[in-house]
Amino acid sequence: MSQTETENPFAPRPDLKVWLNGELVPVGCPTF
């Protein structure tokens, strides 16, 4: 993974998905 100085690691990342309540949801989608 390339990290730039302007890249925010806590920024929404729709391309990155996580398991939430048994289903895959994009990190960029605030569900909580």
PDB file of C-alpha atoms in Angstrom:
ATOM      1  CA  MET A   1       0.000   0.000   0.000  1.00  0.00           C
ATOM      2  CA  SER A   2       1.305   3.419  -0.929  1.00  0.00           C
ATOM      3  CA  GLN A   3       0.958   6.083   1.738  1.00  0.00           C
ATOM      4  CA  THR A   4       1.136   9.760   0.887  1.00  0.00           C
ATOM      5  CA  GLU A   5       1.573  12.639   3.288  1.00  0.00           C
ATOM      6  CA  THR A   6      -1.789  14.056   2.220  1.00  0.00           C
ATOM      7  CA  GLU A   7      -3.596  10.751   2.612  1.00  0.00           C
ATOM      8  CA  ASN A   8      -5.770  10.514   5.709  1.00  0.00           C
ATOM      9  CA  PRO A   9      -5.793   6.964   7.160  1.00  0.00           C
ATOM     10  CA  PHE A  10      -9.082   7.750   8.899  1.00  0.00           C
ATOM     11  CA  ALA A  11     -10.771   8.991   5.733  1.00  0.00           C
ATOM     12  CA  PRO A  12     -13.796   7.052   4.410  1.00  0.00           C
ATOM     13  CA  ARG A  13     -12.692   4.201   2.179  1.00  0.00           C
ATOM     14  CA  PRO A  14     -15.563   2.750   0.126  1.00  0.00           C
ATOM     15  CA  ASP A  15     -13.127   0.295  -1.475  1.00  0.00           C
ATOM     16  CA  LEU A  16     -12.335  -1.194   1.906  1.00  0.00           C
ATOM     17  CA  LYS A  17     -15.050  -3.380   3.420  1.00  0.00           C
ATOM     18  CA  VAL A  18     -15.462  -4.884   6.865  1.00  0.00           C
ATOM     19  CA  TRP A  19     -17.766  -7.412   8.481  1.00  0.00           C
ATOM     20  CA  LEU A  20     -20.525  -5.682  10.438  1.00  0.00           C
ATOM     21  CA  ASN A  21     -23.417  -7.617  11.937  1.00  0.00           C
ATOM     22  CA  GLY A  22     -22.765 -10.543   9.619  1.00  0.00           C
ATOM     23  CA  GLU A  23     -22.588  -8.591   6.379  1.00  0.00           C
ATOM     24  CA  LEU A  24     -19.874  -6.879   4.366  1.00  0.00           C
ATOM     25  CA  VAL A  25     -20.245  -3.117   4.415  1.00  0.00           C
ATOM     26  CA  PRO A  26     -17.990  -0.405   2.959  1.00  0.00           C
ATOM     27  CA  VAL A  27     -15.968   1.474   5.559  1.00  0.00           C
ATOM     28  CA  GLY A  28     -16.955   4.714   3.835  1.00  0.00           C
ATOM     29  CA  CYS A  29     -20.566   3.983   4.720  1.00  0.00           C
ATOM     30  CA  PRO A  30     -21.313   5.114   8.293  1.00  0.00           C
ATOM     31  CA  THR A  31     -23.726   2.550   9.675  1.00  0.00           C
ATOM     32  CA  PHE A  32     -23.286   3.267  13.317  1.00  0.00           C
TER      33      PHE A  32
END
